[in-house]
Amino acid sequence: MDSANIDTVRPAPDATPELVKADVKALVSLCEPDMVDINALITARMQSEVAVIPALAAHLIAAGGKRLRPLLCVAAARMCGTTNTHHHNFSAAVEFIHTATLLHDDVVDSSQLRRGKVAAHLIWGAPSSVLVGDFLFARAFELMVETGSLRALDILSKASAIITQGEVLQLMKAFDLTLTQADYIEIISSKTAALFSAASESGAVASGASEEKIKALYSYGMNLGLAFQIQDDILDYQGDAADLGKNAGDDFAEGKSTLPLILAMAATSGSDAAFWERTVGKREQKPGDFQHAQGLMISSGALDAARAVARGYADKARAALSLFDQGPWRQALESLAVYSVERQT
């Protein structure tokens, strides 16, 4: 992560937050012609003579999801005036990488739900889920190589390694009460924001954009990814399974020191601090603890404080777009940045 690109960006002077609607529909509409071809490419490339591979992959891919990463790649390429369809390959590759990480994560975390459906490993078993994830990684690299763009291959291959490092780091830091906000940002920069930035950066590269524009879209993607993940972590304490497509409270049960938890622990003392020590530090959780944790999140102001941090990153994402002329693509990406922290799913 290039921290200079993240922390020194200032809000765009010509697009105040209150004038930007929290919306992803405009982006989806603009990208629809491209996404028809990209979805067809995804379907074609997840096929295999080994029947369990397309069945398991389709279980997750066909379940929906926001497709934000492919949309980012398309938007970046189109905003930079692409004259080719290399971004189709990169978009499909990004979706395969994302799906592979979800399959692996659900095994590591013993997750029960994903996108509102029973997690794949509970149907086909952990070994099959892991191996199909590996298959999708391989397909992603095939798609990249076919374009002949070594730079895009470099961007997406490095992102894949960074994501894995972030997931391992988070696993090693589970139930760690000493984790700081800086540590947390390092983890989510790797495990989430790296693929957002790779998607937008590779889209710009596909179009042959200038270095200035490539760097701007990298910054947009990185800051968007940070905002998106913080909001995800907030929703784990205030959402429900029907909206989230996964069980609320998973982070708490798994001892993940997300930003809401870090801020709540910093704002509590006495018996409340002892509660965190027992449930997170000592891994002693019992029925009703999650509901108590939710109450502490609200009373301590941790959720509001975390959302303020997320909005700060969303503002930086929008500011990175100031290099581009106003138009439907820029407006859609600005709306996506606001949506990332206002969404409830």
CSV table of C-alpha atoms in Angstrom, one decimal:
chain,number,residue,atom,x,y,z
A,1,MET,CA,0.0,0.0,0.0
A,2,ASP,CA,1.3,3.5,-0.9
A,3,SER,CA,0.4,5.4,2.2
A,4,ALA,CA,1.3,8.7,0.5
A,5,ASN,CA,-1.5,8.2,-2.0
A,6,ILE,CA,-4.0,7.5,0.7
A,7,ASP,CA,-3.3,10.0,3.4
A,8,THR,CA,-2.4,13.2,1.5
A,9,VAL,CA,-5.4,13.4,-0.8
A,10,ARG,CA,-7.8,16.3,-0.1
A,11,PRO,CA,-11.6,16.4,-0.7
A,12,ALA,CA,-12.6,17.4,-4.2
A,13,PRO,CA,-13.7,21.1,-4.1
A,14,ASP,CA,-16.4,20.6,-6.7
A,15,ALA,CA,-18.3,17.7,-5.2
A,16,THR,CA,-19.4,18.0,-1.6
A,17,PRO,CA,-20.7,14.9,0.1
A,18,GLU,CA,-24.2,16.2,0.5
A,19,LEU,CA,-24.4,16.7,-3.3
A,20,VAL,CA,-23.4,13.1,-4.0
A,21,LYS,CA,-26.0,10.4,-3.7
A,22,ALA,CA,-25.1,7.1,-2.1
A,23,ASP,CA,-25.9,4.9,-5.0
A,24,VAL,CA,-24.4,2.0,-7.0
A,25,LYS,CA,-27.2,1.8,-9.6
A,26,ALA,CA,-25.7,4.4,-11.9
A,27,LEU,CA,-22.5,2.5,-12.1
A,28,VAL,CA,-24.2,-0.8,-12.7
A,29,SER,CA,-26.2,0.8,-15.5
A,30,LEU,CA,-23.2,2.4,-17.2
A,31,CYS,CA,-21.3,-0.9,-17.0
A,32,GLU,CA,-24.1,-3.1,-18.1
A,33,PRO,CA,-23.0,-3.6,-21.8
A,34,ASP,CA,-19.5,-4.6,-20.6
A,35,MET,CA,-20.8,-6.7,-17.8
A,36,VAL,CA,-22.9,-8.8,-20.2
A,37,ASP,CA,-19.7,-9.9,-21.9
A,38,ILE,CA,-17.8,-10.2,-18.6
A,39,ASN,CA,-20.4,-12.4,-17.0
A,40,ALA,CA,-20.4,-14.6,-20.1
A,41,LEU,CA,-16.6,-14.8,-19.9
A,42,ILE,CA,-16.8,-15.7,-16.2
A,43,THR,CA,-19.3,-18.5,-16.9
A,44,ALA,CA,-17.2,-19.9,-19.7
A,45,ARG,CA,-14.0,-19.9,-17.8
A,46,MET,CA,-15.3,-21.6,-14.7
A,47,GLN,CA,-16.2,-24.7,-16.7
A,48,SER,CA,-14.3,-27.9,-16.3
A,49,GLU,CA,-14.6,-31.6,-17.1
A,50,VAL,CA,-14.5,-32.2,-13.4
A,51,ALA,CA,-18.2,-31.6,-12.6
A,52,VAL,CA,-17.7,-30.5,-9.0
A,53,ILE,CA,-15.6,-27.5,-10.1
A,54,PRO,CA,-18.3,-25.5,-12.1
A,55,ALA,CA,-21.0,-26.6,-9.6
A,56,LEU,CA,-19.1,-25.4,-6.6
A,57,ALA,CA,-17.9,-22.2,-8.3
A,58,ALA,CA,-21.4,-21.4,-9.6
A,59,HIS,CA,-22.9,-21.9,-6.1
A,60,LEU,CA,-21.0,-18.8,-5.0
A,61,ILE,CA,-20.7,-16.8,-8.2
A,62,ALA,CA,-24.4,-17.3,-9.2
A,63,ALA,CA,-25.5,-16.3,-5.7
A,64,GLY,CA,-25.0,-12.7,-6.7
A,65,GLY,CA,-22.8,-10.4,-4.8
A,66,LYS,CA,-22.2,-6.8,-5.8
A,67,ARG,CA,-19.6,-7.4,-8.5
A,68,LEU,CA,-18.0,-4.2,-7.3
A,69,ARG,CA,-14.5,-5.1,-8.3
A,70,PRO,CA,-15.3,-5.9,-11.9
A,71,LEU,CA,-17.4,-2.7,-12.0
A,72,LEU,CA,-14.4,-0.8,-10.8
A,73,CYS,CA,-12.2,-2.2,-13.5
A,74,VAL,CA,-14.8,-1.4,-16.2
A,75,ALA,CA,-15.4,2.1,-14.9
A,76,ALA,CA,-11.7,2.9,-14.7
A,77,ALA,CA,-11.1,1.7,-18.3
A,78,ARG,CA,-14.1,3.6,-19.7
A,79,MET,CA,-13.4,6.8,-17.8
A,80,CYS,CA,-9.9,6.7,-19.3
A,81,GLY,CA,-11.2,6.2,-22.8
A,82,THR,CA,-10.3,2.6,-23.5
A,83,THR,CA,-10.5,1.4,-27.1
A,84,ASN,CA,-10.0,-2.3,-26.4
A,85,THR,CA,-11.6,-5.0,-24.3
A,86,HIS,CA,-8.7,-6.0,-22.2
A,87,HIS,CA,-10.6,-4.8,-19.2
A,88,HIS,CA,-13.0,-7.6,-19.8
A,89,ASN,CA,-10.3,-10.2,-19.0
A,90,PHE,CA,-9.1,-8.2,-16.0
A,91,SER,CA,-12.6,-7.8,-14.7
A,92,ALA,CA,-13.3,-11.5,-14.9
A,93,ALA,CA,-9.8,-12.2,-13.4
A,94,VAL,CA,-10.6,-9.9,-10.4
A,95,GLU,CA,-13.9,-11.6,-9.8
A,96,PHE,CA,-12.2,-15.0,-9.9
A,97,ILE,CA,-9.6,-13.9,-7.4
A,98,HIS,CA,-12.3,-12.4,-5.1
A,99,THR,CA,-14.3,-15.6,-5.3
A,100,ALA,CA,-11.3,-17.8,-4.6
A,101,THR,CA,-10.5,-15.8,-1.5
A,102,LEU,CA,-14.1,-16.1,-0.3
A,103,LEU,CA,-14.0,-19.9,-0.7
A,104,HIS,CA,-10.7,-20.0,1.3
A,105,ASP,CA,-11.9,-17.6,3.9
A,106,ASP,CA,-15.1,-19.5,4.6
A,107,VAL,CA,-13.1,-22.7,5.3
A,108,VAL,CA,-10.6,-20.8,7.5
A,109,ASP,CA,-13.4,-19.1,9.5
A,110,SER,CA,-15.8,-22.1,9.5
A,111,SER,CA,-18.5,-19.7,8.1
A,112,GLN,CA,-22.0,-21.0,7.8
A,113,LEU,CA,-23.4,-18.5,5.3
A,114,ARG,CA,-22.1,-16.7,2.2
A,115,ARG,CA,-24.3,-14.4,0.1
A,116,GLY,CA,-27.4,-15.8,1.9
A,117,LYS,CA,-26.6,-19.4,1.0
A,118,VAL,CA,-25.1,-22.3,2.9
A,119,ALA,CA,-21.3,-21.9,2.6
A,120,ALA,CA,-19.8,-24.2,-0.1
A,121,HIS,CA,-17.5,-26.1,2.3
A,122,LEU,CA,-20.6,-27.3,4.2
A,123,ILE,CA,-21.9,-28.9,1.0
A,124,TRP,CA,-18.9,-30.1,-0.9
A,125,GLY,CA,-16.4,-30.2,2.0
A,126,ALA,CA,-13.4,-28.1,2.9
A,127,PRO,CA,-10.9,-29.8,0.6
A,128,SER,CA,-13.1,-29.3,-2.5
A,129,SER,CA,-13.7,-25.6,-1.6
A,130,VAL,CA,-10.0,-24.9,-1.2
A,131,LEU,CA,-9.1,-26.7,-4.4
A,132,VAL,CA,-11.8,-25.0,-6.5
A,133,GLY,CA,-10.5,-21.7,-5.1
A,134,ASP,CA,-7.1,-22.7,-6.4
A,135,PHE,CA,-8.7,-23.5,-9.8
A,136,LEU,CA,-10.2,-20.0,-9.9
A,137,PHE,CA,-6.8,-18.4,-9.1
A,138,ALA,CA,-5.3,-20.3,-12.0
A,139,ARG,CA,-8.1,-19.3,-14.4
A,140,ALA,CA,-7.6,-15.6,-13.3
A,141,PHE,CA,-3.9,-15.8,-14.3
A,142,GLU,CA,-4.9,-17.4,-17.7
A,143,LEU,CA,-7.2,-14.4,-18.3
A,144,MET,CA,-4.4,-11.9,-17.5
A,145,VAL,CA,-1.8,-13.6,-19.7
A,146,GLU,CA,-4.1,-13.6,-22.7
A,147,THR,CA,-4.0,-9.8,-22.9
A,148,GLY,CA,-0.3,-9.7,-23.1
A,149,SER,CA,-0.1,-6.9,-20.5
A,150,LEU,CA,2.8,-7.7,-18.2
A,151,ARG,CA,2.0,-4.6,-16.1
A,152,ALA,CA,-1.6,-5.7,-15.4
A,153,LEU,CA,-0.3,-9.2,-14.7
A,154,ASP,CA,2.2,-7.6,-12.2
A,155,ILE,CA,-0.5,-5.6,-10.5
A,156,LEU,CA,-3.0,-8.4,-10.1
A,157,SER,CA,-0.4,-11.1,-9.1
A,158,LYS,CA,1.0,-8.8,-6.5
A,159,ALA,CA,-2.5,-8.1,-5.2
A,160,SER,CA,-3.1,-11.8,-4.9
A,161,ALA,CA,0.0,-12.3,-2.7
A,162,ILE,CA,-0.9,-9.2,-0.6
A,163,ILE,CA,-4.4,-10.4,0.0
A,164,THR,CA,-3.1,-13.8,1.3
A,165,GLN,CA,-0.6,-12.0,3.5
A,166,GLY,CA,-3.4,-9.9,5.0
A,167,GLU,CA,-5.6,-12.9,5.7
A,168,VAL,CA,-2.7,-14.7,7.4
A,169,LEU,CA,-1.9,-11.6,9.4
A,170,GLN,CA,-5.5,-11.3,10.6
A,171,LEU,CA,-5.5,-15.0,11.5
A,172,MET,CA,-2.4,-14.6,13.6
A,173,LYS,CA,-3.9,-11.5,15.3
A,174,ALA,CA,-7.2,-13.1,16.3
A,175,PHE,CA,-8.2,-12.6,19.9
A,176,ASP,CA,-5.3,-10.1,20.3
A,177,LEU,CA,-6.3,-7.2,22.5
A,178,THR,CA,-3.1,-5.3,21.7
A,179,LEU,CA,-4.0,-4.7,18.1
A,180,THR,CA,-3.9,-1.0,17.2
A,181,GLN,CA,-5.9,1.0,14.7
A,182,ALA,CA,-2.7,1.2,12.6
A,183,ASP,CA,-2.4,-2.6,12.7
A,184,TYR,CA,-6.0,-2.9,11.6
A,185,ILE,CA,-5.6,-0.5,8.7
A,186,GLU,CA,-2.5,-2.5,7.6
A,187,ILE,CA,-4.6,-5.7,7.7
A,188,ILE,CA,-7.6,-4.4,5.7
A,189,SER,CA,-5.3,-2.6,3.3
A,190,SER,CA,-4.0,-6.0,2.4
A,191,LYS,CA,-7.0,-8.3,2.6
A,192,THR,CA,-9.6,-6.0,1.1
A,193,ALA,CA,-8.3,-2.7,-0.3
A,194,ALA,CA,-5.5,-4.3,-2.3
A,195,LEU,CA,-8.0,-6.0,-4.7
A,196,PHE,CA,-10.1,-2.8,-5.0
A,197,SER,CA,-7.0,-0.8,-6.0
A,198,ALA,CA,-5.8,-3.5,-8.4
A,199,ALA,CA,-9.2,-3.6,-10.1
A,200,SER,CA,-9.3,0.2,-10.7
A,201,GLU,CA,-5.5,0.4,-11.5
A,202,SER,CA,-5.6,-2.5,-14.0
A,203,GLY,CA,-8.6,-0.9,-15.7
A,204,ALA,CA,-6.7,2.3,-16.2
A,205,VAL,CA,-3.7,0.3,-17.5
A,206,ALA,CA,-5.9,-1.5,-19.9
A,207,SER,CA,-6.9,1.8,-21.5
A,208,GLY,CA,-3.3,3.0,-21.9
A,209,ALA,CA,-4.0,5.9,-19.5
A,210,SER,CA,-1.3,8.3,-18.3
A,211,GLU,CA,0.7,7.5,-15.2
A,212,GLU,CA,-1.1,10.4,-13.4
A,213,LYS,CA,-4.5,8.8,-14.1
A,214,ILE,CA,-3.3,5.3,-13.2
A,215,LYS,CA,-2.0,6.6,-9.8
A,216,ALA,CA,-5.2,8.5,-9.2
A,217,LEU,CA,-7.4,5.4,-9.8
A,218,TYR,CA,-5.1,3.3,-7.7
A,219,SER,CA,-5.7,5.8,-4.9
A,220,TYR,CA,-9.4,5.8,-5.5
A,221,GLY,CA,-9.6,2.0,-5.3
A,222,MET,CA,-7.4,1.8,-2.2
A,223,ASN,CA,-9.4,4.4,-0.2
A,224,LEU,CA,-12.7,2.9,-1.4
A,225,GLY,CA,-11.6,-0.5,-0.3
A,226,LEU,CA,-10.7,0.8,3.2
A,227,ALA,CA,-14.0,2.6,3.5
A,228,PHE,CA,-15.9,-0.5,2.3
A,229,GLN,CA,-14.2,-2.9,4.7
A,230,ILE,CA,-14.7,-0.6,7.7
A,231,GLN,CA,-18.4,-0.4,6.9
A,232,ASP,CA,-18.5,-4.2,6.6
A,233,ASP,CA,-17.0,-4.5,10.1
A,234,ILE,CA,-19.5,-2.0,11.4
A,235,LEU,CA,-22.4,-4.0,9.9
A,236,ASP,CA,-21.1,-7.2,11.6
A,237,TYR,CA,-22.3,-5.6,14.9
A,238,GLN,CA,-25.5,-3.9,13.7
A,239,GLY,CA,-26.7,-5.8,10.7
A,240,ASP,CA,-28.6,-9.1,10.4
A,241,ALA,CA,-28.2,-12.3,8.4
A,242,ALA,CA,-31.1,-11.5,6.0
A,243,ASP,CA,-29.5,-8.2,4.9
A,244,LEU,CA,-25.8,-9.2,5.1
A,245,GLY,CA,-26.1,-12.6,3.5
A,246,LYS,CA,-23.9,-14.0,6.3
A,247,ASN,CA,-24.3,-14.3,10.1
A,248,ALA,CA,-23.9,-11.1,12.1
A,249,GLY,CA,-21.5,-11.4,15.0
A,250,ASP,CA,-19.0,-13.6,13.1
A,251,ASP,CA,-16.2,-11.2,13.7
A,252,PHE,CA,-16.9,-11.2,17.5
A,253,ALA,CA,-17.1,-15.0,17.6
A,254,GLU,CA,-13.8,-15.3,15.7
A,255,GLY,CA,-12.0,-12.7,17.9
A,256,LYS,CA,-11.3,-10.4,15.0
A,257,SER,CA,-10.0,-7.0,16.3
A,258,THR,CA,-11.9,-4.9,13.8
A,259,LEU,CA,-12.1,-1.1,14.1
A,260,PRO,CA,-15.4,-1.1,16.0
A,261,LEU,CA,-13.9,-3.4,18.6
A,262,ILE,CA,-10.6,-1.5,18.9
A,263,LEU,CA,-12.5,1.8,19.4
A,264,ALA,CA,-15.0,0.2,21.9
A,265,MET,CA,-12.2,-1.3,24.0
A,266,ALA,CA,-10.4,2.1,24.1
A,267,ALA,CA,-13.6,3.8,25.3
A,268,THR,CA,-14.6,1.4,28.0
A,269,SER,CA,-13.3,0.7,31.5
A,270,GLY,CA,-14.2,-1.3,34.6
A,271,SER,CA,-16.6,-4.1,34.1
A,272,ASP,CA,-17.0,-3.3,30.4
A,273,ALA,CA,-13.2,-3.6,29.9
A,274,ALA,CA,-13.3,-6.9,31.8
A,275,PHE,CA,-16.0,-8.1,29.4
A,276,TRP,CA,-13.7,-7.5,26.4
A,277,GLU,CA,-10.8,-9.2,28.3
A,278,ARG,CA,-13.0,-12.3,28.9
A,279,THR,CA,-14.7,-12.6,25.6
A,280,VAL,CA,-11.8,-11.6,23.3
A,281,GLY,CA,-8.6,-11.8,25.3
A,282,LYS,CA,-9.5,-15.1,27.1
A,283,ARG,CA,-11.8,-16.4,24.3
A,284,GLU,CA,-14.5,-17.2,26.9
A,285,GLN,CA,-17.8,-16.5,25.1
A,286,LYS,CA,-21.3,-17.5,26.2
A,287,PRO,CA,-24.8,-17.0,25.0
A,288,GLY,CA,-25.9,-13.4,25.2
A,289,ASP,CA,-22.3,-12.0,24.9
A,290,PHE,CA,-22.7,-10.8,21.4
A,291,GLN,CA,-25.9,-8.9,22.3
A,292,HIS,CA,-24.0,-7.3,25.2
A,293,ALA,CA,-21.2,-6.4,22.8
A,294,GLN,CA,-23.6,-4.8,20.5
A,295,GLY,CA,-24.9,-2.6,23.4
A,296,LEU,CA,-21.4,-1.6,24.3
A,297,MET,CA,-20.7,-0.7,20.7
A,298,ILE,CA,-23.6,1.8,20.8
A,299,SER,CA,-23.1,3.2,24.3
A,300,SER,CA,-19.3,3.7,23.8
A,301,GLY,CA,-19.9,5.5,20.5
A,302,ALA,CA,-17.6,3.1,18.7
A,303,LEU,CA,-19.8,2.5,15.7
A,304,ASP,CA,-20.2,6.2,15.1
A,305,ALA,CA,-16.5,6.7,15.5
A,306,ALA,CA,-15.7,3.9,13.1
A,307,ARG,CA,-18.2,5.2,10.6
A,308,ALA,CA,-16.5,8.7,10.7
A,309,VAL,CA,-13.2,7.0,9.9
A,310,ALA,CA,-14.8,5.2,7.0
A,311,ARG,CA,-16.3,8.4,5.7
A,312,GLY,CA,-12.9,10.0,5.8
A,313,TYR,CA,-11.5,7.3,3.5
A,314,ALA,CA,-14.6,7.6,1.2
A,315,ASP,CA,-13.9,11.4,0.9
A,316,LYS,CA,-10.3,10.6,0.0
A,317,ALA,CA,-11.5,8.2,-2.7
A,318,ARG,CA,-13.7,10.9,-4.2
A,319,ALA,CA,-10.9,13.4,-4.0
A,320,ALA,CA,-8.7,11.2,-6.1
A,321,LEU,CA,-11.2,11.6,-8.9
A,322,SER,CA,-10.6,15.4,-9.1
A,323,LEU,CA,-8.1,14.8,-11.9
A,324,PHE,CA,-10.9,13.6,-14.2
A,325,ASP,CA,-13.5,15.8,-16.0
A,326,GLN,CA,-17.0,15.8,-14.6
A,327,GLY,CA,-19.2,13.3,-16.4
A,328,PRO,CA,-21.3,10.2,-15.8
A,329,TRP,CA,-18.4,7.9,-15.0
A,330,ARG,CA,-16.8,10.2,-12.4
A,331,GLN,CA,-20.2,10.9,-10.9
A,332,ALA,CA,-21.0,7.2,-10.7
A,333,LEU,CA,-17.7,6.5,-8.9
A,334,GLU,CA,-18.2,9.4,-6.5
A,335,SER,CA,-21.7,7.9,-5.7
A,336,LEU,CA,-20.1,4.5,-5.2
A,337,ALA,CA,-17.7,6.0,-2.6
A,338,VAL,CA,-20.6,7.5,-0.6
A,339,TYR,CA,-22.5,4.2,-1.0
A,340,SER,CA,-19.6,2.3,0.5
A,341,VAL,CA,-20.2,3.8,3.9
A,342,GLU,CA,-23.9,4.4,3.8
A,343,ARG,CA,-25.0,0.9,2.7
A,344,GLN,CA,-26.7,-1.6,5.0
A,345,THR,CA,-25.9,-4.7,3.1
